Amino acid sequence: MRIVYCTDSVCHAGGIQRITIAKANALADIEGNEVWIVVTDNKRPKPVLPISGKVHLVDLDVNYFEDDWKSRLHVLKGIFVKRREHKRKLQQFLNTISPDIVVSTGTSEKNFIPRMKVASHPSFVREIHFTSNYRQLAANGWFEKLSAWAGDIIDYRYHIRKYDKIVVLTDEDKQRQWKNYSKVEVIPNPLTIEHSKRSTLKSKTVVTAGRLTAQKNFASLINAWRIVNKSHPDWKLEIWGEGSLRNELQQQIENLPLKDSASLMGYTDDIISKFADASIFICTSIFEGLPLVFIEAMSCGLPVVSYSCPCGPKDIVTEGEDGFLVPVNDEQMMASRICYLIEHEDVRIQMGQASLDNSKAYSKDIIAAKWMAIFRNLLNAKRK
């Protein structure tokens, strides 16, 4: 089976990049498969994860990123000029290799892939890596909300319906947004790194990780941590990641004041070791898809305390078994749950073991088998 993943880059840090590489590597190990990753922007020196020698990496050299965030004019250039170049180059490439399956990870190509003329007539698959209503959840102000509404209509009522299969990450998202769509399947993200690191759950460290952006809602975590710090000043909060809100979050830490208790740790390419050195994992996002860091933290045996945002936490965390779910922005309850795990080491250890056990459902082999079942069904349907 000839499988092509289309994405923006494998060299810029992010969950989609790591997940795409992990899936491509796992599928390439299956006898009879040949796998490509086709990107548009790959100017950084190395991929975020090692790419198997069995996977072909192709850069179309479209370079959306070089114009991103310069101005609205440059955004329009990306949509109307570079996207046309992207479509032409991708269609030409696909016709040279005659793929069976073409997968969009939901970046620039998602709007035109199903309309391309490819001689081998592949099945087109769309992955959605956030909760499907992410545009509405991220919008601020009437103009952004109007743009989000229009984007949803263009995407979900027009473009996405032309795909042969749509894959979302959680049962929650399918039930909320796609309940009556027969084309929609649920496959979670895999654990991208195989490791044997385990937390002793003895460290007085609470940890989280993600981009320092509004979606991750770290300002709410810092507010909650102020409450925790009053009862447990000897415990530390580590926030791993970089982003546009670094200065704002640092100022919040200093103003509360929490500079001796909470730290913005910056980017790391070894987040597994950071999880293994901590005792509790926290998530305060306002929306997700299926957060990879959850699975990574659980694979190190960390109990989880998370806002029950759409979508992901409710699919991953079993309340009271491997963690706690808290209503979004309920900072008092978030602090209470963190304090409970700090004060009850036996519960922390019990939940940590449950996290470790439950994380095994996200192994690359199990997830690759789910994808292969979908791909085979699509090919069989084409042959009838």
GROMACS .gro file of C-alpha atoms in nm:
model
  384
    1MET     CA    1   0.000   0.000   0.000
    2ARG     CA    2   0.136   0.342  -0.098
    3ILE     CA    3   0.052   0.600   0.170
    4VAL     CA    4   0.122   0.974   0.158
    5TYR     CA    5   0.101   1.212   0.455
    6CYS     CA    6   0.067   1.580   0.365
    7THR     CA    7   0.163   1.836   0.629
    8ASP     CA    8   0.337   2.170   0.664
    9SER     CA    9   0.667   2.070   0.826
   10VAL     CA   10   0.838   1.803   1.031
   11CYS     CA   11   1.106   2.040   1.161
   12HIS     CA   12   0.897   2.290   1.359
   13ALA     CA   13   0.813   2.185   1.715
   14GLY     CA   14   0.454   2.072   1.759
   15GLY     CA   15   0.235   1.774   1.834
   16ILE     CA   16   0.111   1.728   1.476
   17GLN     CA   17   0.468   1.704   1.347
   18ARG     CA   18   0.568   1.443   1.605
   19ILE     CA   19   0.250   1.241   1.559
   20THR     CA   20   0.283   1.240   1.179
   21ILE     CA   21   0.640   1.113   1.196
   22ALA     CA   22   0.550   0.847   1.455
   23LYS     CA   23   0.259   0.716   1.245
   24ALA     CA   24   0.459   0.721   0.921
   25ASN     CA   25   0.743   0.528   1.086
   26ALA     CA   26   0.504   0.267   1.230
   27LEU     CA   27   0.317   0.220   0.901
   28ALA     CA   28   0.641   0.193   0.705
   29ASP     CA   29   0.742  -0.102   0.925
   30ILE     CA   30   0.439  -0.299   0.806
   31GLU     CA   31   0.526  -0.532   0.520
   32GLY     CA   32   0.387  -0.419   0.186
   33ASN     CA   33   0.364  -0.049   0.277
   34GLU     CA   34   0.556   0.236   0.121
   35VAL     CA   35   0.518   0.570   0.300
   36TRP     CA   36   0.589   0.933   0.211
   37ILE     CA   37   0.571   1.255   0.415
   38VAL     CA   38   0.523   1.557   0.186
   39VAL     CA   39   0.585   1.899   0.342
   40THR     CA   40   0.577   2.262   0.233
   41ASP     CA   41   0.818   2.420   0.483
   42ASN     CA   42   1.131   2.243   0.600
   43LYS     CA   43   1.406   2.501   0.640
   44ARG     CA   44   1.509   2.403   0.992
   45PRO     CA   45   1.800   2.159   1.019
   46LYS     CA   46   1.639   1.846   1.160
   47PRO     CA   47   1.298   1.686   1.220
   48VAL     CA   48   1.139   1.694   1.565
   49LEU     CA   49   1.166   1.312   1.580
   50PRO     CA   50   1.393   1.074   1.387
   51ILE     CA   51   1.239   0.966   1.057
   52SER     CA   52   1.277   0.601   0.960
   53GLY     CA   53   1.493   0.525   0.658
   54LYS     CA   54   1.188   0.347   0.518
   55VAL     CA   55   0.994   0.677   0.500
   56HIS     CA   56   1.043   0.910   0.203
   57LEU     CA   57   1.054   1.281   0.294
   58VAL     CA   58   0.968   1.526   0.015
   59ASP     CA   59   0.977   1.907   0.050
   60LEU     CA   60   0.766   2.093  -0.207
   61ASP     CA   61   0.948   2.416  -0.112
   62VAL     CA   62   0.634   2.632  -0.101
   63ASN     CA   63   0.744   2.812   0.217
   64TYR     CA   64   0.424   2.949   0.369
   65PHE     CA   65   0.609   3.018   0.694
   66GLU     CA   66   0.844   3.281   0.552
   67ASP     CA   67   0.545   3.515   0.505
   68ASP     CA   68   0.338   3.412   0.806
   69TRP     CA   69   0.246   3.690   1.052
   70LYS     CA   70   0.408   3.968   0.844
   71SER     CA   71   0.080   4.134   0.751
   72ARG     CA   72  -0.272   4.055   0.634
   73LEU     CA   73  -0.147   4.112   0.279
   74HIS     CA   74   0.105   3.831   0.326
   75VAL     CA   75  -0.168   3.607   0.466
   76LEU     CA   76  -0.371   3.669   0.151
   77LYS     CA   77  -0.061   3.593  -0.057
   78GLY     CA   78  -0.037   3.256   0.117
   79ILE     CA   79  -0.403   3.180   0.048
   80PHE     CA   80  -0.431   3.294  -0.311
   81VAL     CA   81  -0.078   3.263  -0.454
   82LYS     CA   82   0.121   3.006  -0.258
   83ARG     CA   83  -0.175   2.773  -0.217
   84ARG     CA   84  -0.211   2.756  -0.596
   85GLU     CA   85   0.161   2.672  -0.624
   86HIS     CA   86   0.120   2.414  -0.348
   87LYS     CA   87  -0.169   2.242  -0.526
   88ARG     CA   88   0.018   2.231  -0.857
   89LYS     CA   89   0.335   2.085  -0.705
   90LEU     CA   90   0.151   1.832  -0.489
   91GLN     CA   91  -0.072   1.711  -0.772
   92GLN     CA   92   0.231   1.673  -0.999
   93PHE     CA   93   0.418   1.475  -0.733
   94LEU     CA   94   0.127   1.245  -0.653
   95ASN     CA   95   0.089   1.160  -1.020
   96THR     CA   96   0.451   1.046  -1.028
   97ILE     CA   97   0.413   0.794  -0.742
   98SER     CA   98   0.049   0.676  -0.787
   99PRO     CA   99  -0.054   0.657  -0.419
  100ASP     CA  100  -0.335   0.446  -0.276
  101ILE     CA  101  -0.401   0.671   0.025
  102VAL     CA  102  -0.346   1.046   0.068
  103VAL     CA  103  -0.382   1.189   0.418
  104SER     CA  104  -0.418   1.558   0.504
  105THR     CA  105  -0.316   1.646   0.860
  106GLY     CA  106  -0.534   1.955   0.841
  107THR     CA  107  -0.293   2.225   0.727
  108SER     CA  108  -0.295   2.430   0.404
  109GLU     CA  109  -0.371   2.138   0.174
  110LYS     CA  110  -0.693   2.041   0.354
  111ASN     CA  111  -0.902   2.271   0.134
  112PHE     CA  112  -0.797   2.137  -0.205
  113ILE     CA  113  -0.673   1.778  -0.169
  114PRO     CA  114  -1.003   1.600  -0.248
  115ARG     CA  115  -1.043   1.803  -0.569
  116MET     CA  116  -0.703   1.712  -0.714
  117LYS     CA  117  -0.685   1.502  -1.030
  118VAL     CA  118  -0.463   1.205  -0.948
  119ALA     CA  119  -0.450   0.924  -1.203
  120SER     CA  120  -0.433   0.646  -0.943
  121HIS     CA  121  -0.763   0.765  -0.786
  122PRO     CA  122  -0.643   0.739  -0.426
  123SER     CA  123  -0.867   0.754  -0.123
  124PHE     CA  124  -0.843   1.093   0.048
  125VAL     CA  125  -0.840   1.103   0.430
  126ARG     CA  126  -0.869   1.412   0.650
  127GLU     CA  127  -0.733   1.420   1.005
  128ILE     CA  128  -0.872   1.676   1.252
  129HIS     CA  129  -0.621   1.741   1.529
  130PHE     CA  130  -0.829   1.979   1.740
  131THR     CA  131  -1.185   1.968   1.863
  132SER     CA  132  -1.384   2.036   1.548
  133ASN     CA  133  -1.523   2.369   1.674
  134TYR     CA  134  -1.175   2.501   1.757
  135ARG     CA  135  -1.225   2.813   1.545
  136GLN     CA  136  -1.521   2.925   1.757
  137LEU     CA  137  -1.343   2.845   2.084
  138ALA     CA  138  -1.033   3.041   1.984
  139ALA     CA  139  -1.220   3.346   1.849
  140ASN     CA  140  -1.221   3.675   2.039
  141GLY     CA  141  -1.442   3.964   1.935
  142TRP     CA  142  -1.714   3.984   1.672
  143PHE     CA  143  -1.482   3.989   1.369
  144GLU     CA  144  -1.296   3.673   1.473
  145LYS     CA  145  -1.622   3.502   1.562
  146LEU     CA  146  -1.768   3.593   1.222
  147SER     CA  147  -1.452   3.465   1.050
  148ALA     CA  148  -1.471   3.143   1.253
  149TRP     CA  149  -1.835   3.093   1.155
  150ALA     CA  150  -1.751   3.145   0.788
  151GLY     CA  151  -1.447   2.917   0.814
  152ASP     CA  152  -1.656   2.638   0.963
  153ILE     CA  153  -1.913   2.665   0.686
  154ILE     CA  154  -1.651   2.661   0.408
  155ASP     CA  155  -1.457   2.376   0.567
  156TYR     CA  156  -1.724   2.146   0.713
  157ARG     CA  157  -2.012   2.203   0.471
  158TYR     CA  158  -1.805   2.210   0.155
  159HIS     CA  159  -1.440   2.099   0.157
  160ILE     CA  160  -1.450   1.820   0.413
  161ARG     CA  161  -1.748   1.641   0.260
  162LYS     CA  162  -1.539   1.552  -0.045
  163TYR     CA  163  -1.305   1.333   0.162
  164ASP     CA  164  -1.350   0.957   0.160
  165LYS     CA  165  -1.287   0.937   0.534
  166ILE     CA  166  -1.262   1.187   0.821
  167VAL     CA  167  -1.072   1.089   1.135
  168VAL     CA  168  -1.116   1.269   1.466
  169LEU     CA  169  -0.925   1.207   1.785
  170THR     CA  170  -1.195   1.153   2.046
  171ASP     CA  171  -1.537   0.996   2.093
  172GLU     CA  172  -1.642   1.322   2.258
  173ASP     CA  173  -1.572   1.519   1.941
  174LYS     CA  174  -1.754   1.266   1.722
  175GLN     CA  175  -2.062   1.275   1.945
  176ARG     CA  176  -2.063   1.655   1.969
  177GLN     CA  177  -1.991   1.743   1.605
  178TRP     CA  178  -2.019   1.437   1.378
  179LYS     CA  179  -2.279   1.208   1.534
  180ASN     CA  180  -2.472   1.147   1.210
  181TYR     CA  181  -2.177   1.133   0.968
  182SER     CA  182  -2.097   0.783   0.845
  183LYS     CA  183  -1.759   0.891   0.707
  184VAL     CA  184  -1.623   0.987   1.050
  185GLU     CA  185  -1.404   0.749   1.253
  186VAL     CA  186  -1.222   0.793   1.585
  187ILE     CA  187  -0.852   0.710   1.620
  188PRO     CA  188  -0.649   0.869   1.903
  189ASN     CA  189  -0.294   0.990   1.876
  190PRO     CA  190  -0.017   0.740   1.952
  191LEU     CA  191   0.257   0.774   2.208
  192THR     CA  192   0.539   0.901   1.989
  193ILE     CA  193   0.836   0.801   2.206
  194GLU     CA  194   0.911   0.455   2.341
  195HIS     CA  195   1.085   0.481   2.676
  196SER     CA  196   1.121   0.318   3.016
  197LYS     CA  197   1.138   0.631   3.234
  198ARG     CA  198   0.910   0.627   3.537
  199SER     CA  199   0.841   0.884   3.804
  200THR     CA  200   0.897   0.785   4.167
  201LEU     CA  201   0.620   1.034   4.255
  202LYS     CA  202   0.839   1.159   4.540
  203SER     CA  203   0.951   1.486   4.381
  204LYS     CA  204   0.777   1.800   4.508
  205THR     CA  205   0.719   1.913   4.150
  206VAL     CA  206   0.401   1.972   3.952
  207VAL     CA  207   0.453   1.996   3.576
  208THR     CA  208   0.276   2.104   3.259
  209ALA     CA  209   0.386   2.158   2.900
  210GLY     CA  210   0.264   2.336   2.589
  211ARG     CA  211   0.288   2.650   2.382
  212LEU     CA  212   0.258   2.972   2.581
  213THR     CA  213  -0.061   3.078   2.403
  214ALA     CA  214  -0.417   3.166   2.502
  215GLN     CA  215  -0.541   2.815   2.418
  216LYS     CA  216  -0.327   2.656   2.689
  217ASN     CA  217  -0.467   2.899   2.950
  218PHE     CA  218  -0.158   2.895   3.172
  219ALA     CA  219  -0.269   3.222   3.333
  220SER     CA  220  -0.548   3.026   3.500
  221LEU     CA  221  -0.300   2.763   3.621
  222ILE     CA  222  -0.078   3.032   3.773
  223ASN     CA  223  -0.381   3.176   3.956
  224ALA     CA  224  -0.465   2.830   4.089
  225TRP     CA  225  -0.104   2.774   4.188
  226ARG     CA  226  -0.120   3.081   4.411
  227ILE     CA  227  -0.378   2.894   4.620
  228VAL     CA  228  -0.166   2.577   4.624
  229ASN     CA  229   0.142   2.772   4.723
  230LYS     CA  230  -0.022   2.907   5.038
  231SER     CA  231  -0.063   2.552   5.173
  232HIS     CA  232   0.243   2.391   5.015
  233PRO     CA  233   0.520   2.650   4.965
  234ASP     CA  234   0.781   2.375   4.934
  235TRP     CA  235   0.625   2.243   4.609
  236LYS     CA  236   0.724   2.385   4.269
  237LEU     CA  237   0.535   2.440   3.943
  238GLU     CA  238   0.724   2.394   3.614
  239ILE     CA  239   0.571   2.518   3.288
  240TRP     CA  240   0.763   2.384   2.986
  241GLY     CA  241   0.725   2.551   2.648
  242GLU     CA  242   0.768   2.877   2.460
  243GLY     CA  243   0.524   3.116   2.298
  244SER     CA  244   0.391   3.465   2.250
  245LEU     CA  245   0.261   3.504   2.608
  246ARG     CA  246   0.593   3.443   2.783
  247ASN     CA  247   0.640   3.803   2.901
  248GLU     CA  248   0.279   3.835   3.013
  249LEU     CA  249   0.290   3.509   3.210
  250GLN     CA  250   0.626   3.597   3.365
  251GLN     CA  251   0.484   3.929   3.481
  252GLN     CA  252   0.186   3.748   3.634
  253ILE     CA  253   0.420   3.513   3.824
  254GLU     CA  254   0.616   3.808   3.961
  255ASN     CA  255   0.310   4.012   4.054
  256LEU     CA  256   0.133   3.742   4.259
  257PRO     CA  257   0.425   3.689   4.374
  258LEU     CA  258   0.526   3.333   4.282
  259LYS     CA  259   0.873   3.369   4.133
  260ASP     CA  260   1.022   3.133   4.393
  261SER     CA  261   0.751   2.873   4.335
  262ALA     CA  262   0.643   2.882   3.968
  263SER     CA  263   0.880   2.888   3.670
  264LEU     CA  264   0.856   2.921   3.292
  265MET     CA  265   1.116   2.661   3.198
  266GLY     CA  266   1.139   2.723   2.823
  267TYR     CA  267   1.150   2.467   2.543
  268THR     CA  268   1.293   2.117   2.588
  269ASP     CA  269   1.343   1.838   2.339
  270ASP     CA  270   1.333   1.583   2.624
  271ILE     CA  271   0.995   1.639   2.787
  272ILE     CA  272   0.979   1.273   2.895
  273SER     CA  273   1.266   1.329   3.139
  274LYS     CA  274   1.090   1.634   3.281
  275PHE     CA  275   0.774   1.431   3.339
  276ALA     CA  276   0.974   1.152   3.501
  277ASP     CA  277   1.121   1.407   3.745
  278ALA     CA  278   0.777   1.533   3.852
  279SER     CA  279   0.486   1.393   4.055
  280ILE     CA  280   0.167   1.548   3.907
  281PHE     CA  281   0.073   1.660   3.555
  282ILE     CA  282  -0.166   1.953   3.501
  283CYS     CA  283  -0.366   2.073   3.198
  284THR     CA  284  -0.564   2.400   3.194
  285SER     CA  285  -0.640   2.429   2.820
  286ILE     CA  286  -0.967   2.584   2.702
  287PHE     CA  287  -0.978   2.338   2.411
  288GLU     CA  288  -0.771   2.052   2.274
  289GLY     CA  289  -0.788   1.768   2.024
  290LEU     CA  290  -0.629   1.483   2.208
  291PRO     CA  291  -0.329   1.630   2.390
  292LEU     CA  292  -0.016   1.428   2.328
  293VAL     CA  293   0.144   1.556   2.649
  294PHE     CA  294  -0.130   1.377   2.848
  295ILE     CA  295  -0.026   1.042   2.706
  296GLU     CA  296   0.344   1.119   2.752
  297ALA     CA  297   0.294   1.223   3.114
  298MET     CA  298   0.081   0.916   3.185
  299SER     CA  299   0.343   0.692   3.025
  300CYS     CA  300   0.579   0.816   3.299
  301GLY     CA  301   0.323   0.721   3.564
  302LEU     CA  302   0.195   1.069   3.652
  303PRO     CA  303  -0.158   1.125   3.779
  304VAL     CA  304  -0.340   1.402   3.589
  305VAL     CA  305  -0.545   1.701   3.698
  306SER     CA  306  -0.711   1.865   3.400
  307TYR     CA  307  -0.981   2.108   3.304
  308SER     CA  308  -1.255   1.908   3.131
  309CYS     CA  309  -1.228   2.116   2.815
  310PRO     CA  310  -1.343   2.000   2.472
  311CYS     CA  311  -1.202   1.767   2.357
  312GLY     CA  312  -0.962   1.503   2.484
  313PRO     CA  313  -0.938   1.507   2.864
  314LYS     CA  314  -1.270   1.326   2.912
  315ASP     CA  315  -1.160   1.054   2.666
  316ILE     CA  316  -0.823   1.004   2.835
  317VAL     CA  317  -0.877   1.061   3.207
  318THR     CA  318  -1.103   0.837   3.414
  319GLU     CA  319  -1.223   1.049   3.705
  320GLY     CA  320  -1.084   0.923   4.034
  321GLU     CA  321  -0.888   0.640   3.870
  322ASP     CA  322  -0.588   0.801   3.696
  323GLY     CA  323  -0.667   1.166   3.766
  324PHE     CA  324  -0.925   1.435   3.820
  325LEU     CA  325  -1.137   1.643   3.581
  326VAL     CA  326  -1.222   2.000   3.679
  327PRO     CA  327  -1.468   2.246   3.517
  328VAL     CA  328  -1.285   2.492   3.290
  329ASN     CA  329  -1.147   2.792   3.481
  330ASP     CA  330  -1.259   2.664   3.821
  331GLU     CA  331  -0.928   2.763   3.977
  332GLN     CA  332  -1.041   2.690   4.333
  333MET     CA  333  -1.127   2.329   4.245
  334MET     CA  334  -0.809   2.292   4.038
  335ALA     CA  335  -0.605   2.399   4.340
  336SER     CA  336  -0.804   2.169   4.568
  337ARG     CA  337  -0.738   1.865   4.348
  338ILE     CA  338  -0.367   1.943   4.324
  339CYS     CA  339  -0.348   1.983   4.702
  340TYR     CA  340  -0.531   1.653   4.752
  341LEU     CA  341  -0.269   1.466   4.547
  342ILE     CA  342   0.012   1.649   4.726
  343GLU     CA  343  -0.131   1.555   5.065
  344HIS     CA  344  -0.223   1.193   4.984
  345GLU     CA  345   0.087   1.014   4.859
  346ASP     CA  346  -0.089   0.676   4.859
  347VAL     CA  347  -0.357   0.807   4.621
  348ARG     CA  348  -0.092   0.972   4.407
  349ILE     CA  349   0.092   0.643   4.371
  350GLN     CA  350  -0.227   0.446   4.300
  351MET     CA  351  -0.339   0.693   4.033
  352GLY     CA  352   0.010   0.705   3.887
  353GLN     CA  353   0.008   0.328   3.832
  354ALA     CA  354  -0.335   0.352   3.669
  355SER     CA  355  -0.203   0.626   3.439
  356LEU     CA  356   0.088   0.408   3.336
  357ASP     CA  357  -0.140   0.111   3.267
  358ASN     CA  358  -0.392   0.317   3.069
  359SER     CA  359  -0.122   0.482   2.856
  360LYS     CA  360  -0.043   0.145   2.697
  361ALA     CA  361  -0.363   0.171   2.488
  362TYR     CA  362  -0.187   0.445   2.289
  363SER     CA  363   0.111   0.242   2.170
  364LYS     CA  364   0.220   0.301   1.809
  365ASP     CA  365   0.149  -0.060   1.710
  366ILE     CA  366  -0.210  -0.047   1.838
  367ILE     CA  367  -0.279   0.288   1.668
  368ALA     CA  368  -0.111   0.179   1.342
  369ALA     CA  369  -0.336  -0.128   1.333
  370LYS     CA  370  -0.644   0.096   1.361
  371TRP     CA  371  -0.521   0.308   1.068
  372MET     CA  372  -0.447   0.003   0.856
  373ALA     CA  373  -0.801  -0.125   0.910
  374ILE     CA  374  -0.941   0.202   0.776
  375PHE     CA  375  -0.701   0.209   0.481
  376ARG     CA  376  -0.785  -0.150   0.383
  377ASN     CA  377  -1.156  -0.079   0.402
  378LEU     CA  378  -1.114   0.222   0.176
  379LEU     CA  379  -0.916   0.025  -0.081
  380ASN     CA  380  -1.166  -0.259  -0.076
  381ALA     CA  381  -1.451  -0.013  -0.130
  382LYS     CA  382  -1.269   0.137  -0.431
  383ARG     CA  383  -1.227  -0.208  -0.588
  384LYS     CA  384  -1.597  -0.297  -0.569
   0.00000   0.00000   0.00000
